[in-house]
PDB file of C-alpha atoms and ligand atoms in Angstrom:
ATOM      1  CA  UNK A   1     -22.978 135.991  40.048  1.00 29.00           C
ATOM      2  CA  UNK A   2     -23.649 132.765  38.471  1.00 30.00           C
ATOM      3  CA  UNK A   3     -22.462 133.019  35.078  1.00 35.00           C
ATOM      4  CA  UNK A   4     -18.883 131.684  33.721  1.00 39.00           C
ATOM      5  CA  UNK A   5     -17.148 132.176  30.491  1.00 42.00           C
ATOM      6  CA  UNK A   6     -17.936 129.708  28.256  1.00 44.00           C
ATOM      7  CA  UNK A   7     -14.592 129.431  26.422  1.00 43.00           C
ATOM      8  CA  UNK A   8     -12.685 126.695  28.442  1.00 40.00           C
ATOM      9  CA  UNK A   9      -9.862 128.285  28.984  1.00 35.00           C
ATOM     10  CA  UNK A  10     -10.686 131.525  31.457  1.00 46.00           C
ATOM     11  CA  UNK A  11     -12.423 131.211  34.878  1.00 51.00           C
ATOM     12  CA  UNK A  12     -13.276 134.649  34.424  1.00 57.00           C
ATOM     13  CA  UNK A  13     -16.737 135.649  35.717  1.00 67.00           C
ATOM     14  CA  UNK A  14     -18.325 137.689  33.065  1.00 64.00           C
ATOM     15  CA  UNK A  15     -21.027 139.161  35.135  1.00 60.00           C
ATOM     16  CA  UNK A  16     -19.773 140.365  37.829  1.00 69.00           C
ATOM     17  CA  UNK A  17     -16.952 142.211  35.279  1.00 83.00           C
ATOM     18  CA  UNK A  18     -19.588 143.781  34.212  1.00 92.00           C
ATOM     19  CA  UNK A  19     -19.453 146.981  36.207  1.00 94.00           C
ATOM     20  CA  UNK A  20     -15.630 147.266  35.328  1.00 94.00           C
ATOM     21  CA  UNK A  21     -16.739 147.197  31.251  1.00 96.00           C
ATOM     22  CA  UNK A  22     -19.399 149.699  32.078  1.00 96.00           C
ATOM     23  CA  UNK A  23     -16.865 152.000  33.698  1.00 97.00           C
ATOM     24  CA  UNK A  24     -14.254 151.403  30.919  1.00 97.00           C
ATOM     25  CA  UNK A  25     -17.003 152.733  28.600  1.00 97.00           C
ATOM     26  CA  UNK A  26     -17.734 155.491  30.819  1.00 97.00           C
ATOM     27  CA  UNK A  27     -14.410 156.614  31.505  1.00 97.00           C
ATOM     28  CA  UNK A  28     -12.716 156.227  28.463  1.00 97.00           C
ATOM     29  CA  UNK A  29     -15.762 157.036  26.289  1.00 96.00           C
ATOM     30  CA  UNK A  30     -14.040 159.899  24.583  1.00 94.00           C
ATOM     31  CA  UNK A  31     -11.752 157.669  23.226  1.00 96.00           C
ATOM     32  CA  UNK A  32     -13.905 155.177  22.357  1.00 97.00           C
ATOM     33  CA  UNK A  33     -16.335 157.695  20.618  1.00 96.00           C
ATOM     34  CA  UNK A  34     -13.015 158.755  18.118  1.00 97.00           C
ATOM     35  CA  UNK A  35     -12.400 155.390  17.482  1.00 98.00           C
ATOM     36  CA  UNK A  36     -16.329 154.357  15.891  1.00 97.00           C
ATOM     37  CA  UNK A  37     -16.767 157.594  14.237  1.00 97.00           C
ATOM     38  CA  UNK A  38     -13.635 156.800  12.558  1.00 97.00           C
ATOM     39  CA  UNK A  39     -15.660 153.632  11.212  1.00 98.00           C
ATOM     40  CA  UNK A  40     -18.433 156.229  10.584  1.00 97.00           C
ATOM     41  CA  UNK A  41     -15.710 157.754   8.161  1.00 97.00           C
ATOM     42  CA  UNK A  42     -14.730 154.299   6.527  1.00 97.00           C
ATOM     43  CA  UNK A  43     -18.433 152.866   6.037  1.00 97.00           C
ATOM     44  CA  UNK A  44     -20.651 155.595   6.167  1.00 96.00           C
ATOM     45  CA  UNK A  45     -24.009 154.219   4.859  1.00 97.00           C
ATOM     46  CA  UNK A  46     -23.644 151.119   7.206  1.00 98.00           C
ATOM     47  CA  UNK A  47     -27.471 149.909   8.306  1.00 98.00           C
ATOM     48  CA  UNK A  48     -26.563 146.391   9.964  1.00 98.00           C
ATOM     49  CA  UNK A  49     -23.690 146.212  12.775  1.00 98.00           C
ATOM     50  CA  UNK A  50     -22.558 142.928  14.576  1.00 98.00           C
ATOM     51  CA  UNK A  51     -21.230 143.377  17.978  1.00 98.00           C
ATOM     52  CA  UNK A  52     -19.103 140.601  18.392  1.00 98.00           C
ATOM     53  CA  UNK A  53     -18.644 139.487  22.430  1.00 98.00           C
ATOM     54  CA  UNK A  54     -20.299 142.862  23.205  1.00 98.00           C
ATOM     55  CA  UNK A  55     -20.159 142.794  27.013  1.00 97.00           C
ATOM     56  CA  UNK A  56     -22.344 145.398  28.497  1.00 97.00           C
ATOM     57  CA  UNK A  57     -22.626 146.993  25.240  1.00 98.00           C
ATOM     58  CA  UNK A  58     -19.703 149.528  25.254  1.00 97.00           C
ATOM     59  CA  UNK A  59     -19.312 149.342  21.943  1.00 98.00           C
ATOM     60  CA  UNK A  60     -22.850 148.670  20.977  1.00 98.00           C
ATOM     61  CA  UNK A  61     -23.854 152.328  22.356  1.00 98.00           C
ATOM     62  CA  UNK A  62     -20.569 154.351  20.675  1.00 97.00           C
ATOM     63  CA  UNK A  63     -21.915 152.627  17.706  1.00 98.00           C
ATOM     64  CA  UNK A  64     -25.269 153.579  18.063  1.00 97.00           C
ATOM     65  CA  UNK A  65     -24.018 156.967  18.288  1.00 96.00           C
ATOM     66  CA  UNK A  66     -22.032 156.548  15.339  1.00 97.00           C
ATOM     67  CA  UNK A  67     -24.326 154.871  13.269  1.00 98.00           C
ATOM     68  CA  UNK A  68     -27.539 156.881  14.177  1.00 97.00           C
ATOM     69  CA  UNK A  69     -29.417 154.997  11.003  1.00 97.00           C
ATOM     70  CA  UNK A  70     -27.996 151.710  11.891  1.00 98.00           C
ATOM     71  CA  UNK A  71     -29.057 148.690  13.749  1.00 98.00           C
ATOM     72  CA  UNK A  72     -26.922 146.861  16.049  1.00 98.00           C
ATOM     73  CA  UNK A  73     -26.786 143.286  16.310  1.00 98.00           C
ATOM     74  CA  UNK A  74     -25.710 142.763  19.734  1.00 98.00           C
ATOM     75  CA  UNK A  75     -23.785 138.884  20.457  1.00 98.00           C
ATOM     76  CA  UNK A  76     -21.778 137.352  23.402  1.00 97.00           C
ATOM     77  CA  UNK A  77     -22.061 134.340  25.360  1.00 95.00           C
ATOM     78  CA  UNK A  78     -23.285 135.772  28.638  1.00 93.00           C
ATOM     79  CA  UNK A  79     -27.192 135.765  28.900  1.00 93.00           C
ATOM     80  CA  UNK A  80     -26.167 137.865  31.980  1.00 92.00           C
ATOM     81  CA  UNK A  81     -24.420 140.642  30.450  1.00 95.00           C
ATOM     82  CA  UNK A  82     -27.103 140.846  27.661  1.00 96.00           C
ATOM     83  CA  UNK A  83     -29.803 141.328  29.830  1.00 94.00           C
ATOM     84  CA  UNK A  84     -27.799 144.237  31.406  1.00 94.00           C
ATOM     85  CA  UNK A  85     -27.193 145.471  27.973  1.00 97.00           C
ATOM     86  CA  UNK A  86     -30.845 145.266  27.013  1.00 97.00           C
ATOM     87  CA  UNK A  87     -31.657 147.285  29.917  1.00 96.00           C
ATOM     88  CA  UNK A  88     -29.546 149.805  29.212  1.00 97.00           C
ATOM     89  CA  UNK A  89     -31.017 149.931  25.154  1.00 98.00           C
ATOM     90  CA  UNK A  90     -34.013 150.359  27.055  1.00 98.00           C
ATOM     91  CA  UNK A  91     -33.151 152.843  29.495  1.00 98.00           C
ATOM     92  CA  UNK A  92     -31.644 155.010  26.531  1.00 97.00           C
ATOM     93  CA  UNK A  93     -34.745 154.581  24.203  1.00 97.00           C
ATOM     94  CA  UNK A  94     -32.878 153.273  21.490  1.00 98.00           C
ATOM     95  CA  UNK A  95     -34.102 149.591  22.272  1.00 97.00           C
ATOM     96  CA  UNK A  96     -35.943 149.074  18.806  1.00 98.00           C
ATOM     97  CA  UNK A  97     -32.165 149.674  17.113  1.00 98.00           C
ATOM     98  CA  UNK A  98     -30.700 147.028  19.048  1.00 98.00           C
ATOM     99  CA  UNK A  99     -31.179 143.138  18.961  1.00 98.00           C
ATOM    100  CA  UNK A 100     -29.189 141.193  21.878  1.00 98.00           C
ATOM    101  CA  UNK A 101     -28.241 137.398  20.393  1.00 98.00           C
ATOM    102  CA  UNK A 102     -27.087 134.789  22.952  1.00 97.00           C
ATOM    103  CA  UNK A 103     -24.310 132.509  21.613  1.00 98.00           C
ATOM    104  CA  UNK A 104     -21.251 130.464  22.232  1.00 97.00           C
ATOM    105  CA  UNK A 105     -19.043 131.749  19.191  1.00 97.00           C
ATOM    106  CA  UNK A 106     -16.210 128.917  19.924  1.00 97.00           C
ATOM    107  CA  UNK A 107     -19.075 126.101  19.457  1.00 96.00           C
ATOM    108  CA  UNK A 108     -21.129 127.791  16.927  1.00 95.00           C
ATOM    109  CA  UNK A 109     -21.906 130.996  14.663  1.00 97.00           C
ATOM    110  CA  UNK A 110     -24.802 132.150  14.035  1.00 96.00           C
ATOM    111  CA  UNK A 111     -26.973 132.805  10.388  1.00 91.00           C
ATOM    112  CA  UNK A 112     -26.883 136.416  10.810  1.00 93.00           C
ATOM    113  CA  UNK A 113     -27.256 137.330   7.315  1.00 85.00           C
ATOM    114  CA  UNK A 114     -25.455 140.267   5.614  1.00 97.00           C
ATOM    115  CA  UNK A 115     -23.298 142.276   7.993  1.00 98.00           C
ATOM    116  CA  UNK A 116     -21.677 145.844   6.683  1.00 98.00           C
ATOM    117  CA  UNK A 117     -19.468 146.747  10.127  1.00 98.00           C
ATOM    118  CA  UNK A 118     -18.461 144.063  12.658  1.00 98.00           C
ATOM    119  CA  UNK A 119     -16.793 145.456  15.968  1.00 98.00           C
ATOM    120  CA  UNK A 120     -14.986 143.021  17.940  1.00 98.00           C
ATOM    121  CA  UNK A 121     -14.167 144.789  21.044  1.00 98.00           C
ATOM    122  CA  UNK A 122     -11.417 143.477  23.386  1.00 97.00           C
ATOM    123  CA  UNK A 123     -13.414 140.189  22.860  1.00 97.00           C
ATOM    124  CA  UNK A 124     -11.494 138.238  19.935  1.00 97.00           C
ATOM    125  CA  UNK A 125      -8.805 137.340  22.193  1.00 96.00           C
ATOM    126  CA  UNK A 126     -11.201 135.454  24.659  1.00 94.00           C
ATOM    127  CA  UNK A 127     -12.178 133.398  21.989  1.00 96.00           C
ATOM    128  CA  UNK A 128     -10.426 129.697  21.660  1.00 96.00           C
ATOM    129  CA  UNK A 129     -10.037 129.449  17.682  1.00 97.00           C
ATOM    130  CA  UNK A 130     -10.267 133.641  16.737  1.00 98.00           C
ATOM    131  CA  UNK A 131      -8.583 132.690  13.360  1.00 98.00           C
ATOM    132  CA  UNK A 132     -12.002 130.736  12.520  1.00 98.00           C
ATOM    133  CA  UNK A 133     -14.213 133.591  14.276  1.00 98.00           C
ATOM    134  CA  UNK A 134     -12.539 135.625  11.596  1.00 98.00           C
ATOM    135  CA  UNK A 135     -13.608 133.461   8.723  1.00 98.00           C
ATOM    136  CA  UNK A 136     -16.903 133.416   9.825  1.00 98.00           C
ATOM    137  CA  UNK A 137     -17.245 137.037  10.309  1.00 98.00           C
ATOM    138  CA  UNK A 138     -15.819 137.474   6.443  1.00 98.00           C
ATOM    139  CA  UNK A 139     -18.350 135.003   4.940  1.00 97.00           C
ATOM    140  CA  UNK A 140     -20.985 137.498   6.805  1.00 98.00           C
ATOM    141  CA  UNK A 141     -19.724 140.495   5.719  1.00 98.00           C
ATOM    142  CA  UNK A 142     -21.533 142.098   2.758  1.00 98.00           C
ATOM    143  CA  UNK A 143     -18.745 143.003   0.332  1.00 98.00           C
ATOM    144  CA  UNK A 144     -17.257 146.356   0.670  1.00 97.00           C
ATOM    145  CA  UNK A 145     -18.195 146.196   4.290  1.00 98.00           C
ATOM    146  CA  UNK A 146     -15.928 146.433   7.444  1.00 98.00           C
ATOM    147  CA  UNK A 147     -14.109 144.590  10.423  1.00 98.00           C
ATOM    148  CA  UNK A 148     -12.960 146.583  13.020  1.00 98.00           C
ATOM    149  CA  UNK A 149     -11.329 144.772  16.055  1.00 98.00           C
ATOM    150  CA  UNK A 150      -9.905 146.994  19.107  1.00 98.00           C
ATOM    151  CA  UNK A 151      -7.911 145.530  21.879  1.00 98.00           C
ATOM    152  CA  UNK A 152      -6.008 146.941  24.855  1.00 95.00           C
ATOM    153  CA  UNK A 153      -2.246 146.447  24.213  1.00 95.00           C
ATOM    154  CA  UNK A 154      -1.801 145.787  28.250  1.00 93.00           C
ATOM    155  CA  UNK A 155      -3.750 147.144  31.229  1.00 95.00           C
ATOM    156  CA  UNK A 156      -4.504 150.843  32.482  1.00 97.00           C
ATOM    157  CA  UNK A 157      -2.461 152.023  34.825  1.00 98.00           C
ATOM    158  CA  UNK A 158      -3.573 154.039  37.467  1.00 98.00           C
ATOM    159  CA  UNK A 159      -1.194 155.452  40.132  1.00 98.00           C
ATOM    160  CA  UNK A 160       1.063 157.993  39.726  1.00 95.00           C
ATOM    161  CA  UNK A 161       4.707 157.273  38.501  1.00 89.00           C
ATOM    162  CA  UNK A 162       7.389 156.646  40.920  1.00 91.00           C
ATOM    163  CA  UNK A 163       7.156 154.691  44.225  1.00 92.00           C
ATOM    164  CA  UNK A 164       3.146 153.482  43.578  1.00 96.00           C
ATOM    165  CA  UNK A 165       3.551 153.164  39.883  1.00 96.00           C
ATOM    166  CA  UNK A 166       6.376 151.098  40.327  1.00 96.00           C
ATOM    167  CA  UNK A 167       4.396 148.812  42.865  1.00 97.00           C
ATOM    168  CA  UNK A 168       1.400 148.643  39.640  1.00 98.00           C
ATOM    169  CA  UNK A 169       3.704 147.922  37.025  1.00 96.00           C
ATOM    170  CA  UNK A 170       5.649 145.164  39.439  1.00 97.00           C
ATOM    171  CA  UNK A 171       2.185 143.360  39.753  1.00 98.00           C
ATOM    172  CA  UNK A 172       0.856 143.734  36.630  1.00 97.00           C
ATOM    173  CA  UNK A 173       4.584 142.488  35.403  1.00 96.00           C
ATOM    174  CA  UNK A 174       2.954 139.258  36.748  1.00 96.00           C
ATOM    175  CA  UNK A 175      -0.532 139.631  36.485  1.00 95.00           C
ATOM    176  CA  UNK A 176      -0.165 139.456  33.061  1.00 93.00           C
ATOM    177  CA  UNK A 177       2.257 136.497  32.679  1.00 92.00           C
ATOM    178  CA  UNK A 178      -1.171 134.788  34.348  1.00 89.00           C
ATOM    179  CA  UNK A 179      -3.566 136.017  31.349  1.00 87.00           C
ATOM    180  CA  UNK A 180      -0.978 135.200  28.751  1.00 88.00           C
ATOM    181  CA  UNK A 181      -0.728 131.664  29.825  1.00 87.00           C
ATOM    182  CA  UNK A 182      -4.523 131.182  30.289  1.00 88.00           C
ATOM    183  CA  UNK A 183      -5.130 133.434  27.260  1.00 92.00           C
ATOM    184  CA  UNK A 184      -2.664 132.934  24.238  1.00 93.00           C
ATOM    185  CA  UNK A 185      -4.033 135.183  21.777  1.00 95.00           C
ATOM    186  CA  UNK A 186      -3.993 138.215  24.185  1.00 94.00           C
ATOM    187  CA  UNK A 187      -1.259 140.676  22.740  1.00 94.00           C
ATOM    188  CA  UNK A 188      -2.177 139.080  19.298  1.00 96.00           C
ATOM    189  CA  UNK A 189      -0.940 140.991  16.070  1.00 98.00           C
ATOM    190  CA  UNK A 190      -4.213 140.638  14.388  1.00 98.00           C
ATOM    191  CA  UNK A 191      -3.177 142.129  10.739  1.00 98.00           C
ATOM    192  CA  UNK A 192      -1.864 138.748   9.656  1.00 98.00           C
ATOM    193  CA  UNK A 193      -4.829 136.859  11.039  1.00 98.00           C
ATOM    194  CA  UNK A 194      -7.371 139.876   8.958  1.00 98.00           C
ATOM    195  CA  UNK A 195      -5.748 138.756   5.705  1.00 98.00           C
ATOM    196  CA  UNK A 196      -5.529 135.134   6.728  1.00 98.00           C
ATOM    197  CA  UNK A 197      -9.159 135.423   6.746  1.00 98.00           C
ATOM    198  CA  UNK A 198      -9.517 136.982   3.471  1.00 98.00           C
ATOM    199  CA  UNK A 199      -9.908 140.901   4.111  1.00 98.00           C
ATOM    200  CA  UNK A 200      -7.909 143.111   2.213  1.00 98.00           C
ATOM    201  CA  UNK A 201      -7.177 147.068   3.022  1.00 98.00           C
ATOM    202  CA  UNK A 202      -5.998 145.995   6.452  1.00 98.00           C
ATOM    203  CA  UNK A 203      -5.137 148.940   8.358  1.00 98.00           C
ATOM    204  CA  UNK A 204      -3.701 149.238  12.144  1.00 98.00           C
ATOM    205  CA  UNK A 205      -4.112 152.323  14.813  1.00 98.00           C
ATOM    206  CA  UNK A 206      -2.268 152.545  17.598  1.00 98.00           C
ATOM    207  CA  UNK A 207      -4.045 154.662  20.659  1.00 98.00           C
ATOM    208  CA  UNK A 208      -1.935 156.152  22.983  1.00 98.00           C
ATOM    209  CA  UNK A 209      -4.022 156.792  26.692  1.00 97.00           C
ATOM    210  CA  UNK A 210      -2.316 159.698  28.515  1.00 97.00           C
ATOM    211  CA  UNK A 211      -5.279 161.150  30.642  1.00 96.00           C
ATOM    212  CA  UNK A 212      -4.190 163.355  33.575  1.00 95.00           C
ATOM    213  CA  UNK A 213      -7.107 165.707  35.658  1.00 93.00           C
ATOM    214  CA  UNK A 214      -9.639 166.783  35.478  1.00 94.00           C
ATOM    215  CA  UNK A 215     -10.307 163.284  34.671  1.00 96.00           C
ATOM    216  CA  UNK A 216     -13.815 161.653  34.901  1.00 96.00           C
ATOM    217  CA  UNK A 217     -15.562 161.371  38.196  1.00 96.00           C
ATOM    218  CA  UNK A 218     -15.830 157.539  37.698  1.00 97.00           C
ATOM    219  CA  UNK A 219     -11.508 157.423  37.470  1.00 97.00           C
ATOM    220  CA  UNK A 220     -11.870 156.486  41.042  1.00 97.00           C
ATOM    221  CA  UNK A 221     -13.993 153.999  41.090  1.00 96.00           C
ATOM    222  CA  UNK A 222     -12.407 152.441  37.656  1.00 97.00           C
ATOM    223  CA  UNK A 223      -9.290 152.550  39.952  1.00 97.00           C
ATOM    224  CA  UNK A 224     -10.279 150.592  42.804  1.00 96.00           C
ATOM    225  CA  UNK A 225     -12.316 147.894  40.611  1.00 95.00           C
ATOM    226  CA  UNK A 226      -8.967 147.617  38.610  1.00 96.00           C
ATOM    227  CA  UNK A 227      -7.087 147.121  41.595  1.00 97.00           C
ATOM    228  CA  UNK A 228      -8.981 144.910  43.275  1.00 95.00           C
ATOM    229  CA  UNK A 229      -9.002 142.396  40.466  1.00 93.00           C
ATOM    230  CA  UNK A 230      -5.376 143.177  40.356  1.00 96.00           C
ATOM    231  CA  UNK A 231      -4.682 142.348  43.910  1.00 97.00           C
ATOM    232  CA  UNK A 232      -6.787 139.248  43.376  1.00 95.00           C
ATOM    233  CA  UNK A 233      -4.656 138.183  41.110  1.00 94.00           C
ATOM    234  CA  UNK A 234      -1.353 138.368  42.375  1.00 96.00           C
ATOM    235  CA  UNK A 235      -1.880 137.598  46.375  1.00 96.00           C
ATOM    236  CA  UNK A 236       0.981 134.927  47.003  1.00 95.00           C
ATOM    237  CA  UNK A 237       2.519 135.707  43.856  1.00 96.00           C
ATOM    238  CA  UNK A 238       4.676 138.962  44.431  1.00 97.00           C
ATOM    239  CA  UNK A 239       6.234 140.476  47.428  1.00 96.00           C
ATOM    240  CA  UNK A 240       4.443 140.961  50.801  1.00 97.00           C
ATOM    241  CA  UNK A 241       5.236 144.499  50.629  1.00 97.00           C
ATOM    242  CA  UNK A 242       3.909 145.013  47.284  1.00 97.00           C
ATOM    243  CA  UNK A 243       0.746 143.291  48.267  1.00 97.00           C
ATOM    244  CA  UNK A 244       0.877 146.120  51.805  1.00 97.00           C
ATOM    245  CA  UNK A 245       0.841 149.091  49.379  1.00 97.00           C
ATOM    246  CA  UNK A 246      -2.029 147.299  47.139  1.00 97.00           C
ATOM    247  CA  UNK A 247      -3.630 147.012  50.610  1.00 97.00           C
ATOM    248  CA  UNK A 248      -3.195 150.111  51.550  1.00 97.00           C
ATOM    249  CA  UNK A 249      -4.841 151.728  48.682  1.00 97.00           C
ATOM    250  CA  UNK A 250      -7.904 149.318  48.191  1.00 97.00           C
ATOM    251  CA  UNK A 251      -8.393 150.261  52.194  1.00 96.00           C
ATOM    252  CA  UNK A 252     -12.117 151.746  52.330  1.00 95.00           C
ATOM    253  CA  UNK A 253     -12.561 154.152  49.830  1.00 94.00           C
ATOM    254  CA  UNK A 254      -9.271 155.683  50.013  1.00 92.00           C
ATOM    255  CA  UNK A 255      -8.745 155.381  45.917  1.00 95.00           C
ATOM    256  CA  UNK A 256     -11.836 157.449  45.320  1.00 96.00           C
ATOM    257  CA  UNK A 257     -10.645 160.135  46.842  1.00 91.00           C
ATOM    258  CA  UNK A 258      -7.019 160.372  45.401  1.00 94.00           C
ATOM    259  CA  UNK A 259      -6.179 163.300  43.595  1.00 94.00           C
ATOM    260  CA  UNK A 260      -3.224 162.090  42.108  1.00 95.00           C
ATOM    261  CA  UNK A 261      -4.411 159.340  39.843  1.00 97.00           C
ATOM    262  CA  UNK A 262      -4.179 159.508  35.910  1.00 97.00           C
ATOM    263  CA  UNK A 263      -4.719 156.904  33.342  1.00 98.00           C
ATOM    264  CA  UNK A 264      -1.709 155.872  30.953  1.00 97.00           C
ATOM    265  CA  UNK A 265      -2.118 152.474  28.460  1.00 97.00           C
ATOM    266  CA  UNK A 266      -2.653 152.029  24.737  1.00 98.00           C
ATOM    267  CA  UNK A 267      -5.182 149.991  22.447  1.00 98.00           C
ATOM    268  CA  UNK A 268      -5.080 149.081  18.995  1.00 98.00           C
ATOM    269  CA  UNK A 269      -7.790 149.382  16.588  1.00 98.00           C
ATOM    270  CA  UNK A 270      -7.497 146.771  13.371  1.00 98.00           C
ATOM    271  CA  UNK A 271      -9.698 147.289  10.314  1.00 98.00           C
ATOM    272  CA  UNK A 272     -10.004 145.431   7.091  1.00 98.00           C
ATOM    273  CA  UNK A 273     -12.753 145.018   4.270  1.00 98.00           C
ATOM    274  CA  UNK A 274     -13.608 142.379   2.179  1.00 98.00           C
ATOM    275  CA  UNK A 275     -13.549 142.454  -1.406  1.00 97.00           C
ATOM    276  CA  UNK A 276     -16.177 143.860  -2.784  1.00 85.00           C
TER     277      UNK A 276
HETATM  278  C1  SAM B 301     -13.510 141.787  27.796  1.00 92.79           C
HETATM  279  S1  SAM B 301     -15.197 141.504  27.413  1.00 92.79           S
HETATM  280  C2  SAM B 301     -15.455 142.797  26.206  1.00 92.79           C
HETATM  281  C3  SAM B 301     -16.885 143.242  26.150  1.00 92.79           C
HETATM  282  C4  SAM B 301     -17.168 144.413  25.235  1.00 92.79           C
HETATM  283  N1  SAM B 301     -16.938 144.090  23.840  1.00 92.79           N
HETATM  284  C5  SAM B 301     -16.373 145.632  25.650  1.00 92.79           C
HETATM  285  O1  SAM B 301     -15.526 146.096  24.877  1.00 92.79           O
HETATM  286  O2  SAM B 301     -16.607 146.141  26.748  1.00 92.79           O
HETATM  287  C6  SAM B 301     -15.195 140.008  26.406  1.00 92.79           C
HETATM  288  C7  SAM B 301     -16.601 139.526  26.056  1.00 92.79           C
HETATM  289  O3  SAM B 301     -16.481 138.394  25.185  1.00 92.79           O
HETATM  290  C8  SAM B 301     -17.482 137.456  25.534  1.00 92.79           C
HETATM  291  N2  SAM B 301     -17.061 136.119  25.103  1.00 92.79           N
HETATM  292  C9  SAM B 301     -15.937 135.472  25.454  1.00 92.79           C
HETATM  293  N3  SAM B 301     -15.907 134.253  24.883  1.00 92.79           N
HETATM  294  C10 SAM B 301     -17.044 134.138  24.151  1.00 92.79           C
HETATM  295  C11 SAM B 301     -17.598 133.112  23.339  1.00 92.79           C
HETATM  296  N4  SAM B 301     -16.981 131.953  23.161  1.00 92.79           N
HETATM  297  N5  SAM B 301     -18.780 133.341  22.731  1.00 92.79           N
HETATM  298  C12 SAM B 301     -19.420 134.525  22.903  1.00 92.79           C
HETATM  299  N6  SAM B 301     -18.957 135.520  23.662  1.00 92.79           N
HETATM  300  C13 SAM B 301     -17.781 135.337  24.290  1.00 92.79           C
HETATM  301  C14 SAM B 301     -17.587 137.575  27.044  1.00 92.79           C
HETATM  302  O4  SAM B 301     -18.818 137.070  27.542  1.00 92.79           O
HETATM  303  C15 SAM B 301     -17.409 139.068  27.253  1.00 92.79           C
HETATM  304  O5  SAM B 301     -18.637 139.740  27.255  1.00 92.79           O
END
């Protein structure tokens, strides 16, 4: 599809992730349903939500879910993905809570008016100056209200430990040296950066992923879109044999029918206040 990030320094193409942030949300929605009601806990009465690089709208709809007297103010760069997100509001009736804004947050931020929770999800790092973001987000936060940001401290892994895991972990050892040079806050330690910015009560949670079957029908599928973009990335840059077993799996629709895959990673969740 058309569309490319807008940040400068990623050639990712945003759209046509979209079906791998859809099935994140779908197969680790469980864990992504603890983590907002946990927000539910720390600002109960929240009305007005910013979704900050919201995607598809993964963490728009946990929000929603959340938040069931809130409304979500839904932002990213992407006209793409916000349509798709829009549809989906639609689709689930809950289109009148939710309010899809199209803009460039390195060039600009929007006048959004008073904010109480703003969920940055696995987006912050994408962005070129985050540190400013983070300002910005502060000066639109009503006082007393809420930052959350949640990123993935590396990527799912898949296939089962020994010979296959091994293969993974050797490509993703790689894979990743790739996205830290073309994305240097990736990994970030964002507690610092929250107080930089002026919120106080900063408080981290660490999110261990251990899922083993019966795991959700969509694992599969999840799998194989992971993999692919993993084989992408690493063709000419790791072993020929490594790249044979990567092969080997992404063959047909072998991966969907493995009963041996689990899902092992971590994400962080970072929240803070301001003042009020
Ligand atoms: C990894 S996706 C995360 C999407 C969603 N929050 C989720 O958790 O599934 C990062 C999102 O940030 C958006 N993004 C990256 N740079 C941006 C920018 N400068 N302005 C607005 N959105 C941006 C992308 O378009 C993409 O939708």
């Amino acid at each position: 599809m058309e569309h490319r990030a807008h940040h400068g320094h990623s050639d990712v193409d945003w759209a046509s992730a979209a079906e791998s942030l859809d099935l994140d949300g779908e197969v680790l929605g469980s864990t992504l349903r603890d983590v907002t009601a946990s927000l539910g806990v720390l600002a109960p009465s929240a009305r007005r939500i910013l979704d900050l690089g919201c995607g598809t709208g993964t963490g728009t709809f946990a929000l929603a879910a959340t938040f069931p007297a809130a409304h979500i103010l839904a932002v990213d760069g992407s006209a793409a993905l916000l349509a798709h997100l829009q549809s989906r509001a639609d689709g689930l009736g809950i289109d009148q809570r939710v309010t899809t804004l199209q803009a460039d947050l390195d060039q600009m931020w929007p006048e959004i008016g008073p904010i109480d929770v703003t969920w940055a999800g696995m987006s912050l790092h994408h962005f070129a100056d985050p540190d400013r973001v983070l300002v910005d987000v502060r000066r639109s936060t009503r006082p007393g209200g809420v930052v959350a940001v949640f990123e993935m401290d590396g990527p799912l892994r898949f296939l089962p430990d020994g010979g296959l895991g091994d293969v993974e972990s050797r490509c993703y050892a790689v894979s990743e040296q790739q996205h830290a040079a073309a994305m240097p806050h990736r990994g970030a330690d964002w507690a610092p950066r929250l107080e930089r910015a002026g919120f106080v009560d900063v408080q981290v949670h660490r999110i261990v992923i251990d899922l083993r079957a019966p795991l959700h029908p969509l694992t599969g599928r999840y799998a194989q879109r992971s993999l692919q973009g993993l084989r992408a990335a690493v063709a000419g840059r790791v072993p020929a044999d490594d790249l044979a077993v990567l092969d080997s799996l992404l063959a047909g629709d072998a991966l969907l029918h493995r009963e041996d895959l689990n899902i092992r990673g971590a994400r962080t969740l970072w929240t803070g206040r301001r003042a009020g």
